Coordinates of C-alpha atoms in Angstrom, one line a residue:
M219 CA 0.0 0.0 0.0
A220 CA 1.4 3.4 -1.0
H221 CA 2.4 5.8 1.8
R222 CA 0.2 8.8 2.2
R223 CA 1.8 12.0 0.8
I224 CA 0.3 15.5 0.9
L225 CA 1.2 18.5 -1.2
S226 CA 0.4 21.9 0.2
L227 CA 0.4 24.9 -2.1
W228 CA 0.5 28.5 -0.9
F229 CA 0.0 31.5 -3.1
P230 CA 1.3 34.4 -0.9
R231 CA 0.5 37.0 -3.6
L232 CA -2.8 35.7 -4.7
G233 CA -4.8 38.9 -4.5
A234 CA -2.2 41.0 -6.2
E235 CA -1.2 38.6 -9.0
R236 CA -4.8 37.9 -9.8
L237 CA -5.3 41.6 -10.5
I238 CA -2.1 41.8 -12.5
R239 CA -3.4 39.0 -14.7
A240 CA -6.5 41.0 -15.2
E241 CA -4.7 44.3 -15.8
P242 CA -1.3 43.4 -17.4
H243 CA -0.3 47.1 -17.4
L244 CA 0.2 46.8 -13.6
L245 CA 3.1 44.3 -14.2
G246 CA 6.4 45.6 -12.8
K247 CA 4.7 48.3 -10.7
P248 CA 4.4 48.5 -6.9
L249 CA 0.8 47.2 -6.3
A250 CA -1.0 46.6 -3.0
I251 CA -4.4 45.1 -2.3
V252 CA -6.2 47.0 0.5
R253 CA -8.9 45.7 2.8
D254 CA -10.9 47.3 5.7
E255 CA -10.0 46.2 9.1
G256 CA -12.1 47.9 11.7
Q257 CA -11.8 51.7 11.1
A258 CA -8.5 51.4 9.2
Q259 CA -7.3 50.2 5.9
V260 CA -4.5 47.6 5.8
L261 CA -2.6 45.8 3.1
S262 CA -3.6 42.2 2.3
S263 CA -1.5 41.4 -0.7
L264 CA 1.5 42.9 -2.3
S265 CA 3.3 42.5 -5.6
P266 CA 7.0 41.7 -5.6
E267 CA 8.0 45.3 -6.5
A268 CA 6.0 46.6 -3.4
S269 CA 7.8 44.1 -1.1
K270 CA 11.2 45.1 -2.3
L271 CA 10.4 48.7 -1.2
G272 CA 10.0 47.5 2.4
I273 CA 6.2 47.5 2.4
H274 CA 4.8 44.5 4.3
L275 CA 1.4 42.8 4.8
R276 CA -1.1 44.1 7.4
Q277 CA 0.7 47.6 7.3
P278 CA -1.7 50.5 7.5
L279 CA -2.2 52.2 4.1
R280 CA -1.2 55.5 5.3
D281 CA 2.2 54.2 6.4
A282 CA 2.6 52.4 3.1
Y283 CA 2.0 55.7 1.3
A284 CA 4.6 57.4 3.4
M285 CA 7.2 54.8 2.3
C286 CA 6.2 54.8 -1.4
G287 CA 4.3 57.7 -2.9
D288 CA 3.9 55.8 -6.2
L289 CA 2.1 52.8 -4.7
I290 CA -0.8 51.6 -6.7
T291 CA -3.7 50.3 -4.5
R292 CA -6.8 48.4 -5.3
P293 CA -9.7 47.3 -2.9
Q294 CA -9.9 43.7 -2.1
S295 CA -12.6 41.6 -3.6
L296 CA -13.1 38.4 -1.6
R297 CA -15.6 37.0 -4.1
Q298 CA -13.3 37.3 -7.0
E299 CA -10.4 35.9 -5.1
E300 CA -12.5 33.0 -4.0
A301 CA -13.5 32.5 -7.8
F302 CA -9.9 32.5 -8.8
L303 CA -8.9 30.0 -6.1
G304 CA -11.7 27.8 -7.6
V305 CA -10.0 28.2 -11.1
L306 CA -6.7 27.0 -9.5
H307 CA -8.6 24.1 -7.9
R308 CA -9.6 22.9 -11.4
W309 CA -6.0 23.3 -12.5
A310 CA -4.6 21.3 -9.6
G311 CA -6.8 18.4 -10.7
K312 CA -4.2 17.5 -13.3
F313 CA -1.9 16.3 -10.5
S314 CA -4.4 14.3 -8.4
P315 CA -8.2 13.9 -8.3
W316 CA -8.0 14.5 -4.5
V317 CA -7.9 18.3 -4.3
A318 CA -9.2 20.5 -1.6
A319 CA -9.2 24.3 -1.2
A320 CA -7.5 25.9 1.8
P321 CA -9.0 29.4 1.8
P322 CA -8.1 32.1 1.4
D323 CA -4.9 31.5 -0.5
G324 CA -4.0 27.8 -0.6
L325 CA -4.7 24.4 -1.9
V326 CA -4.1 20.9 -0.6
I327 CA -3.5 17.9 -2.9
D328 CA -3.3 14.2 -1.8
L329 CA -0.5 12.8 -3.9
T330 CA -0.9 9.3 -2.7
G331 CA -0.2 7.0 -5.6
C332 CA 0.1 9.8 -8.1
A333 CA 3.7 11.1 -7.8
H334 CA 5.2 8.4 -9.9
L335 CA 3.1 9.4 -12.8
F336 CA 5.2 12.5 -13.0
G337 CA 8.6 10.9 -12.4
G338 CA 8.7 11.4 -8.6
E339 CA 7.9 14.1 -6.1
E340 CA 10.7 16.3 -7.0
T341 CA 9.8 16.4 -10.7
L342 CA 6.2 16.9 -9.9
A343 CA 7.1 19.9 -7.7
E344 CA 9.2 21.3 -10.5
Q345 CA 6.2 21.0 -12.8
V346 CA 4.0 22.8 -10.3
A347 CA 6.4 25.6 -10.0
L348 CA 6.7 25.8 -13.8
D349 CA 3.0 25.9 -14.3
C350 CA 2.7 28.7 -11.8
V351 CA 5.4 30.7 -13.5
D352 CA 3.4 30.4 -16.7
L353 CA 0.3 31.5 -14.9
G354 CA 2.2 34.5 -13.4
L355 CA 1.8 33.3 -9.8
S356 CA 4.2 33.0 -6.9
V357 CA 3.9 29.6 -5.2
R358 CA 5.4 28.0 -2.2
M359 CA 4.9 24.3 -1.6
G360 CA 5.6 21.5 0.8
I361 CA 5.3 17.8 0.6
A362 CA 5.1 15.6 3.7
D363 CA 3.3 12.6 5.3
T364 CA 0.6 14.8 7.0
L365 CA -1.4 17.8 6.0
G366 CA 0.0 19.8 9.0
A367 CA 3.6 19.2 8.1
A368 CA 3.1 20.0 4.4
W369 CA 1.3 23.2 5.4
A370 CA 4.3 24.2 7.6
L371 CA 6.9 23.4 5.0
A372 CA 5.1 25.5 2.4
R373 CA 5.0 28.5 4.6
F374 CA 8.1 28.3 6.7
T375 CA 10.8 26.8 4.3
A376 CA 10.6 29.0 1.1
Q377 CA 13.9 29.3 -0.8
D378 CA 13.4 33.1 -1.2
R379 CA 13.1 33.9 2.4
A380 CA 11.5 37.1 3.5
G381 CA 12.7 38.7 6.7
S382 CA 10.5 40.5 9.2
H383 CA 9.8 44.1 8.3
R384 CA 11.0 45.2 11.7
S385 CA 14.0 42.8 12.2
G386 CA 17.5 43.9 12.8
D387 CA 18.4 43.1 9.2
A388 CA 16.3 45.9 7.7
I389 CA 18.4 48.6 9.3
D390 CA 17.5 51.2 6.8
Q391 CA 14.0 51.2 8.2
E392 CA 15.1 52.0 11.7
A393 CA 15.2 55.5 13.2
R394 CA 18.7 56.8 13.9
A395 CA 18.4 56.4 17.5
T396 CA 17.7 52.7 17.3
R397 CA 20.0 51.7 14.4
S398 CA 22.9 51.2 16.8
R399 CA 20.9 48.6 18.8
A400 CA 19.4 46.8 15.7
G401 CA 22.2 44.4 15.3
K402 CA 22.1 43.5 19.0
R403 CA 18.5 42.1 18.8
R404 CA 18.3 38.4 19.7
H405 CA 17.5 35.7 17.4
W406 CA 14.0 34.3 17.5
T407 CA 15.2 31.1 19.1
R408 CA 16.8 33.0 21.9
G409 CA 14.0 35.4 22.8
G410 CA 13.5 37.4 19.8
A411 CA 10.3 37.9 17.8
A412 CA 9.2 34.5 16.2
P413 CA 8.7 34.5 12.6
R414 CA 5.3 34.5 10.9
N415 CA 4.1 33.0 7.6
G416 CA 6.6 33.3 4.8
Q417 CA 9.6 33.9 7.1
D418 CA 12.0 31.0 6.9
P419 CA 13.6 30.3 10.3
A420 CA 16.0 27.8 8.9
R421 CA 16.7 26.5 5.4
Q422 CA 15.2 23.1 4.9
D423 CA 14.0 21.0 2.0
R424 CA 10.5 21.5 0.8
I425 CA 10.0 17.8 0.5
A426 CA 10.1 15.9 3.8
P427 CA 11.3 12.3 3.5
I428 CA 8.9 9.5 4.2
G429 CA 8.6 8.8 7.9
K430 CA 10.6 11.9 8.9
T431 CA 7.8 14.2 9.9
W432 CA 9.0 14.5 13.6
Q433 CA 12.5 15.6 12.5
V434 CA 11.2 18.0 9.9
M435 CA 8.7 19.7 12.3
S436 CA 11.0 20.0 15.3
P437 CA 13.1 23.0 14.3
L438 CA 10.2 25.0 13.0
P439 CA 8.6 27.8 15.0
I440 CA 5.4 27.0 16.9
A441 CA 3.4 29.2 14.4
A442 CA 3.8 26.3 12.0
L443 CA 1.2 24.3 14.0
R444 CA -1.6 26.5 12.6
I445 CA -2.5 27.9 16.1
D446 CA -3.9 31.4 17.0
P447 CA -1.3 34.2 17.0
Q448 CA -2.3 35.0 20.6
L449 CA -1.4 31.5 21.7
V450 CA 1.9 31.8 19.8
D451 CA 2.8 34.9 21.8
Q452 CA 1.7 33.3 25.0
L453 CA 4.1 30.2 24.3
N454 CA 6.9 32.5 23.3
R455 CA 6.8 34.3 26.6
L456 CA 7.2 31.0 28.3
G457 CA 10.3 30.2 26.3
L458 CA 8.5 27.6 24.0
R459 CA 9.6 28.7 20.5
R460 CA 10.1 25.6 18.5
V461 CA 7.7 22.8 17.7
G462 CA 10.3 20.4 19.2
D463 CA 10.0 22.4 22.5
L464 CA 6.3 21.5 22.7
M465 CA 6.8 17.9 21.6
G466 CA 8.9 17.2 24.7
Q467 CA 6.3 18.6 27.1
P468 CA 3.8 16.5 28.9
R469 CA 0.5 16.4 26.9
A470 CA -1.7 16.6 30.0
G471 CA -0.1 19.8 31.1
L472 CA -0.4 21.4 27.7
A473 CA -4.0 20.5 27.3
R474 CA -4.8 21.7 30.8
R475 CA -3.2 25.1 30.4
F476 CA -3.6 25.8 26.8
G477 CA -6.5 23.8 25.6
R478 CA -7.0 20.5 23.9
G479 CA -6.7 22.3 20.5
L480 CA -2.9 22.7 20.8
V481 CA -2.4 19.1 21.6
D482 CA -4.6 18.1 18.6
K483 CA -2.6 20.3 16.2
I484 CA 0.6 18.7 17.4
D485 CA -0.8 15.2 17.0
Q486 CA -2.1 16.0 13.5
A487 CA 1.2 17.5 12.4
I488 CA 3.2 14.4 13.3
G489 CA 0.6 12.0 12.1
S490 CA -0.6 10.7 15.6
A491 CA -4.1 12.0 14.9
P492 CA -6.0 11.7 11.6
E493 CA -6.7 14.8 9.5
P494 CA -8.6 13.8 6.4
I495 CA -8.8 15.8 3.3
S496 CA -12.3 16.4 2.1
P497 CA -12.1 17.5 -1.5
A498 CA -14.9 19.5 -3.0
K499 CA -16.0 18.5 -6.4
P500 CA -15.6 21.4 -8.8
P501 CA -19.1 22.6 -10.0
E502 CA -20.1 21.8 -13.5
R503 CA -19.9 24.8 -15.7
F504 CA -21.6 25.1 -19.1
S505 CA -20.6 28.0 -21.2
V506 CA -19.8 28.9 -24.9
R507 CA -17.7 31.6 -26.2
L508 CA -17.6 33.1 -29.7
S509 CA -14.9 35.6 -30.9
F510 CA -15.3 37.7 -34.0
P511 CA -12.6 38.8 -36.4
D512 CA -14.1 42.2 -36.6
P513 CA -16.3 43.9 -34.0
I514 CA -20.1 43.7 -34.5
G515 CA -22.8 46.0 -33.2
L516 CA -26.0 45.3 -35.0
E517 CA -28.7 43.5 -33.1
E518 CA -29.3 40.9 -35.8
D519 CA -25.6 40.0 -35.7
V520 CA -25.7 39.5 -32.0
A521 CA -28.8 37.5 -32.3
A522 CA -27.3 35.3 -34.9
G523 CA -24.2 34.7 -32.7
L524 CA -26.3 33.9 -29.7
R525 CA -28.5 31.4 -31.8
R526 CA -25.3 29.6 -32.9
M527 CA -24.0 29.5 -29.4
L528 CA -27.2 28.4 -27.8
E529 CA -27.3 25.2 -29.9
Q530 CA -23.8 24.2 -28.7
L531 CA -24.7 25.1 -25.1
C532 CA -27.9 23.0 -25.2
G533 CA -25.9 20.1 -26.6
K534 CA -23.5 20.3 -23.7
L535 CA -26.4 20.4 -21.3
K536 CA -28.2 17.6 -22.9
A537 CA -25.0 15.4 -22.9
K538 CA -24.9 15.7 -19.0
S539 CA -28.8 15.4 -18.5
R540 CA -29.1 19.0 -17.3
G541 CA -31.4 21.8 -18.4
A542 CA -30.7 25.5 -18.4
R543 CA -32.9 27.6 -16.1
V544 CA -30.8 30.9 -15.9
L545 CA -28.7 32.1 -18.8
R546 CA -26.2 35.0 -18.7
I547 CA -25.1 36.8 -21.8
E548 CA -21.8 38.6 -21.7
A549 CA -20.8 40.9 -24.5
H550 CA -17.1 41.9 -24.3
R551 CA -16.7 45.3 -26.1
C552 CA -13.6 46.7 -27.8
D553 CA -13.0 49.3 -25.1
G554 CA -12.6 46.6 -22.4
L555 CA -16.1 47.0 -20.9
V556 CA -18.5 44.0 -20.4
E557 CA -22.3 44.3 -21.0
W558 CA -24.2 41.5 -19.4
Q559 CA -27.8 40.4 -19.0
V560 CA -29.5 37.6 -17.2
V561 CA -32.6 35.8 -18.3
S562 CA -34.6 33.2 -16.4
A563 CA -36.8 30.4 -17.7
A564 CA -39.9 29.1 -15.9
V565 CA -38.6 25.5 -16.1
A566 CA -35.2 24.0 -17.1
S567 CA -35.0 23.3 -20.8
V568 CA -32.5 22.2 -23.4
D569 CA -34.7 23.2 -26.4
P570 CA -33.0 26.3 -28.2
H571 CA -36.4 27.2 -29.7
R572 CA -37.8 27.8 -26.3
L573 CA -34.9 29.7 -24.8
M574 CA -34.0 31.9 -27.8
P575 CA -37.1 34.1 -27.5
L576 CA -36.0 34.9 -23.9
L577 CA -32.6 36.0 -25.1
H578 CA -34.1 38.1 -27.8
M579 CA -35.9 40.1 -25.2
K580 CA -32.7 41.2 -23.6
L581 CA -30.8 42.2 -26.7
T582 CA -32.2 45.8 -26.7
E583 CA -30.6 46.3 -23.2
I584 CA -27.1 45.5 -24.4
E585 CA -25.1 48.6 -25.4
A586 CA -22.6 47.7 -28.1
G587 CA -20.7 50.9 -27.8
P588 CA -17.6 50.8 -30.2
G589 CA -18.3 47.2 -31.0
I590 CA -18.5 43.7 -29.5
D591 CA -15.6 41.4 -30.3
M592 CA -16.6 38.5 -28.2
L593 CA -19.9 36.9 -26.9
R594 CA -20.1 34.5 -24.0
L595 CA -23.2 32.5 -23.1
E596 CA -23.3 30.7 -19.7
A597 CA -25.9 28.6 -18.0
V598 CA -25.4 29.9 -14.5
G599 CA -28.4 28.0 -13.3
H600 CA -29.3 24.5 -14.4
D601 CA -31.3 21.6 -13.1
A602 CA -31.4 17.9 -13.7
M603 CA -33.6 16.7 -16.5
Q604 CA -35.7 13.6 -15.8
D605 CA -35.2 10.6 -18.1
R606 CA -37.9 10.2 -20.8
R607 CA -39.4 6.9 -22.0
M608 CA -39.9 6.5 -25.8
A609 CA -43.5 5.8 -26.8
G610 CA -45.4 5.0 -29.9
H611 CA -46.7 7.5 -32.4
Q612 CA -50.2 7.7 -31.1
A613 CA -49.3 7.9 -27.5
A614 CA -46.5 10.4 -28.2
A615 CA -48.9 12.6 -30.1
A616 CA -51.4 12.6 -27.3
R617 CA -48.8 13.4 -24.7
G618 CA -47.3 16.1 -26.9
K619 CA -50.8 17.8 -27.4
Q620 CA -51.5 17.6 -23.8
R621 CA -48.2 19.2 -22.9
K622 CA -48.6 21.9 -25.6
D623 CA -52.1 22.7 -24.4
H624 CA -51.5 22.6 -20.6
G625 CA -47.8 22.6 -19.9
A626 CA -45.3 24.2 -22.4
A627 CA -47.5 27.1 -23.3
L628 CA -47.9 28.2 -19.7
E629 CA -44.2 27.6 -19.1
D630 CA -43.2 29.8 -22.1
L631 CA -45.7 32.5 -20.9
L632 CA -44.1 32.5 -17.5
G633 CA -40.7 32.8 -19.0
R634 CA -41.6 35.8 -21.2
L635 CA -43.4 37.5 -18.3
G636 CA -40.4 36.8 -16.1
A637 CA -38.0 38.3 -18.5
R638 CA -40.0 41.6 -18.4
I639 CA -41.0 41.9 -14.7
G640 CA -38.9 39.2 -13.0
M641 CA -39.7 35.7 -12.0
E642 CA -40.3 36.7 -8.3
A643 CA -43.2 38.9 -9.3
I644 CA -45.2 36.0 -10.8
T645 CA -47.0 34.0 -8.1
R646 CA -49.6 31.4 -7.8
K647 CA -51.6 30.1 -4.7
H648 CA -51.4 26.7 -3.2
P649 CA -53.6 25.1 -0.5
A650 CA -52.4 25.5 3.0
S651 CA -52.9 23.4 6.2
S652 CA -55.3 25.7 8.0
H653 CA -59.0 26.0 8.6
I654 CA -58.8 29.8 9.0
P655 CA -60.2 31.4 5.9
E656 CA -57.5 34.0 5.4
K657 CA -54.8 31.2 5.9
C658 CA -56.2 28.4 3.8
A659 CA -53.9 29.4 0.8
T660 CA -50.2 30.2 0.6
V661 CA -48.5 32.3 -2.1
L662 CA -45.6 30.6 -4.0
A663 CA -43.4 31.7 -7.0
A664 CA -45.0 30.4 -10.1
A665 CA -41.7 29.6 -11.8
W666 CA -40.6 27.3 -9.0
S667 CA -43.8 25.5 -8.1
D668 CA -46.3 23.3 -9.9
P669 CA -50.0 24.1 -10.2
A670 CA -52.1 22.8 -7.4
E671 CA -54.2 19.8 -8.7
D672 CA -56.5 19.0 -5.7
W673 CA -57.9 21.9 -3.7
P674 CA -59.8 20.8 -0.6
E675 CA -63.4 21.8 -0.7
P676 CA -64.5 24.1 2.1
P677 CA -67.7 23.1 4.0
T678 CA -69.5 26.2 2.6
P679 CA -68.7 28.5 -0.3
R680 CA -65.9 31.1 0.2
P681 CA -66.2 34.7 -1.2
L682 CA -64.2 35.8 -4.2
L683 CA -62.6 38.6 -2.3
I684 CA -61.4 38.3 1.4
W685 CA -59.9 41.2 3.3
P686 CA -59.1 41.9 6.9
S687 CA -62.1 42.1 9.2
E688 CA -63.9 45.4 9.3
A689 CA -66.3 46.5 12.1
V690 CA -70.0 46.5 11.3
T691 CA -72.4 48.7 13.2
A692 CA -75.4 46.4 14.3
D693 CA -77.1 45.0 17.3
D694 CA -74.9 42.8 19.4
S695 CA -76.9 39.6 18.9
P696 CA -75.9 36.3 17.2
T697 CA -79.0 36.7 15.1
P698 CA -78.3 38.3 11.6
P699 CA -79.1 42.0 11.8
E700 CA -82.1 43.3 9.7
V701 CA -80.3 46.6 9.3
F702 CA -76.6 47.3 9.7
Q703 CA -74.1 50.0 8.7
W704 CA -70.7 49.2 7.1
R705 CA -68.2 51.6 5.4
S706 CA -70.5 54.6 6.1
R707 CA -73.4 52.9 4.2
Q708 CA -76.6 51.4 5.5
F709 CA -77.8 48.0 4.4
E710 CA -81.0 46.0 4.7
T711 CA -80.8 42.3 4.9
L712 CA -82.9 40.5 2.3
A713 CA -81.6 36.9 2.9
A714 CA -79.1 35.2 5.2
K715 CA -77.7 31.8 5.1
G716 CA -75.6 30.1 7.8
P717 CA -74.0 29.9 10.2
E718 CA -70.6 28.3 9.8
R719 CA -68.8 28.1 13.2
I720 CA -65.0 28.6 12.9
A721 CA -62.9 28.5 16.1
P722 CA -59.5 30.0 16.4
E723 CA -56.3 28.2 16.4
W724 CA -55.9 27.8 20.2
W725 CA -52.1 27.0 19.9
L726 CA -51.5 30.5 18.4
D727 CA -52.2 33.9 19.9
E728 CA -53.2 35.9 16.9
P729 CA -54.6 39.5 17.6
A730 CA -57.2 39.2 14.9
W731 CA -58.8 36.2 16.6
R732 CA -58.9 37.4 20.2
T733 CA -62.6 38.1 19.7
G734 CA -63.2 34.3 20.1
P735 CA -65.2 31.9 17.9
R736 CA -66.9 33.2 14.8
D737 CA -70.3 32.4 13.1
Y738 CA -70.0 33.2 9.4
W739 CA -73.1 34.2 7.5
R740 CA -73.7 34.8 3.8
I741 CA -75.9 38.0 3.7
V742 CA -77.8 39.2 0.6
T743 CA -78.9 42.9 1.0
E744 CA -81.6 45.0 -0.6
Q745 CA -78.9 47.0 -2.4
G746 CA -77.7 43.8 -4.2
D747 CA -74.5 43.2 -2.3
R748 CA -73.6 39.7 -1.2
L749 CA -71.4 40.1 1.9
W750 CA -69.7 37.6 4.2
L751 CA -70.4 38.7 7.8
Y752 CA -69.5 36.9 10.9
Y753 CA -70.5 37.4 14.6
A754 CA -67.6 37.2 17.1
H755 CA -68.7 35.7 20.4
G756 CA -66.0 37.5 22.3
G757 CA -62.8 36.3 24.1
A758 CA -60.0 38.6 25.1
M759 CA -61.9 41.3 23.2
S760 CA -65.6 42.2 23.1
S761 CA -68.1 40.6 20.8
G762 CA -69.7 42.1 17.7
W763 CA -70.4 41.9 13.9
F764 CA -67.7 42.1 11.4
C765 CA -67.4 42.0 7.5
Q766 CA -64.6 40.0 5.9
G767 CA -65.5 39.4 2.3
A768 CA -67.8 39.7 -0.7
F769 CA -69.2 37.2 -3.1
A770 CA -69.2 37.8 -6.8

């Protein structure tokens, strides 16, 4: 059985290099990514040129500008960085099918049984480094028997070591009064500040030999155990600076004083405790891109391109038994801007003839500008399509006619209306589990629900219109009044049918039903109105007559 081997990849400049890939003119310039931290703005990612100027991570933005007036800054976009890490996740699948993301800037790959396919671990590591150079990314990696050890090797044994921004080596950053003492500061193993991520305490190989995890982890700082910085500082004050210092301590004492989490991290790093890797399967993406030799701008040309792309997209979806529900159109213009529109269908479909009319409705909202040189169509929302059974000509014709008359026509109508006013604005009612008249139906989105087939029959007819109860001026008697006043109008009762006794839901305390049980009556007035009145027998509130609806 192959020995377990883990590869940990760390992209220390992920945010900055992602932006450089999107804006190539930033290459070779000092660039910093800024994030909000409380009431201050700090640096979250740096380009190599910015690091050479002495700027460091988590530095306040105002201090960075004081050191470099030409510094270019961009706000951090966590969503785009997460999406870019997902792209790298798919790229890493070429080395092993067992890949997991380590947010916000890392990947973990289980190389067990895969390294020999690339000529060994050293050759595989060189291939990873070469691919990252082609992608314009800085990468640091570590290979070990455990996830914790590989993570530590990737972040604390880089070949191009970066010293602390306030260490005694960076003497040009010190004030004159302190430069004479800078060289006298102690090494981190003798009481100085312990290194953080990316600061190599001692040069070691990035690939740990099999079964040598203990020896590889021992000389590393305790920050390599993936513990909180506050705990690192607390251990440093006690003189525990290397991982080897903790390994020699009694486990019971460490757990009692610093918590069980510290002991678990040590055990996971050296392989005494399991730490499984749970890879997330990359989501299925269905998209088609069409580039043009010359920019286009006419609506007919865009429609022709979308029609051609839609057929290809539906073919991809059909091959995976998926159906498109939400489509996104991206029009990449010559000036670098992107126009995009989203359309939603009532039901998932792989029929281009049903989806194309929805796309046509959005073409007028796309501004071509100086011209469109690329179109992209993506199914951002797709559902599984149910398997269909083949039938004879007569049965198939009957089913097709039934679907055309009752199903597809309604679905197409919902799709066209949804493209205009939004799918959320189209609703339908479904029966609810309640005997209360105003709660016997619930409102659902029509696009994501099926029509109700069997509505429960009420014991007596219900009015066409139902509204919140309105007080009626009449005698306080359970017998239907001969004369009553409602909405500043006086009515005379011609006929009354009822009553229908409805009791409140005793397990709920609803203010509208604090008047107690109700006796509903269908009242026909001399003026021609057919009203739905009820007499409340009283409860927490006084009794009386109320009007709640009207019949057609």
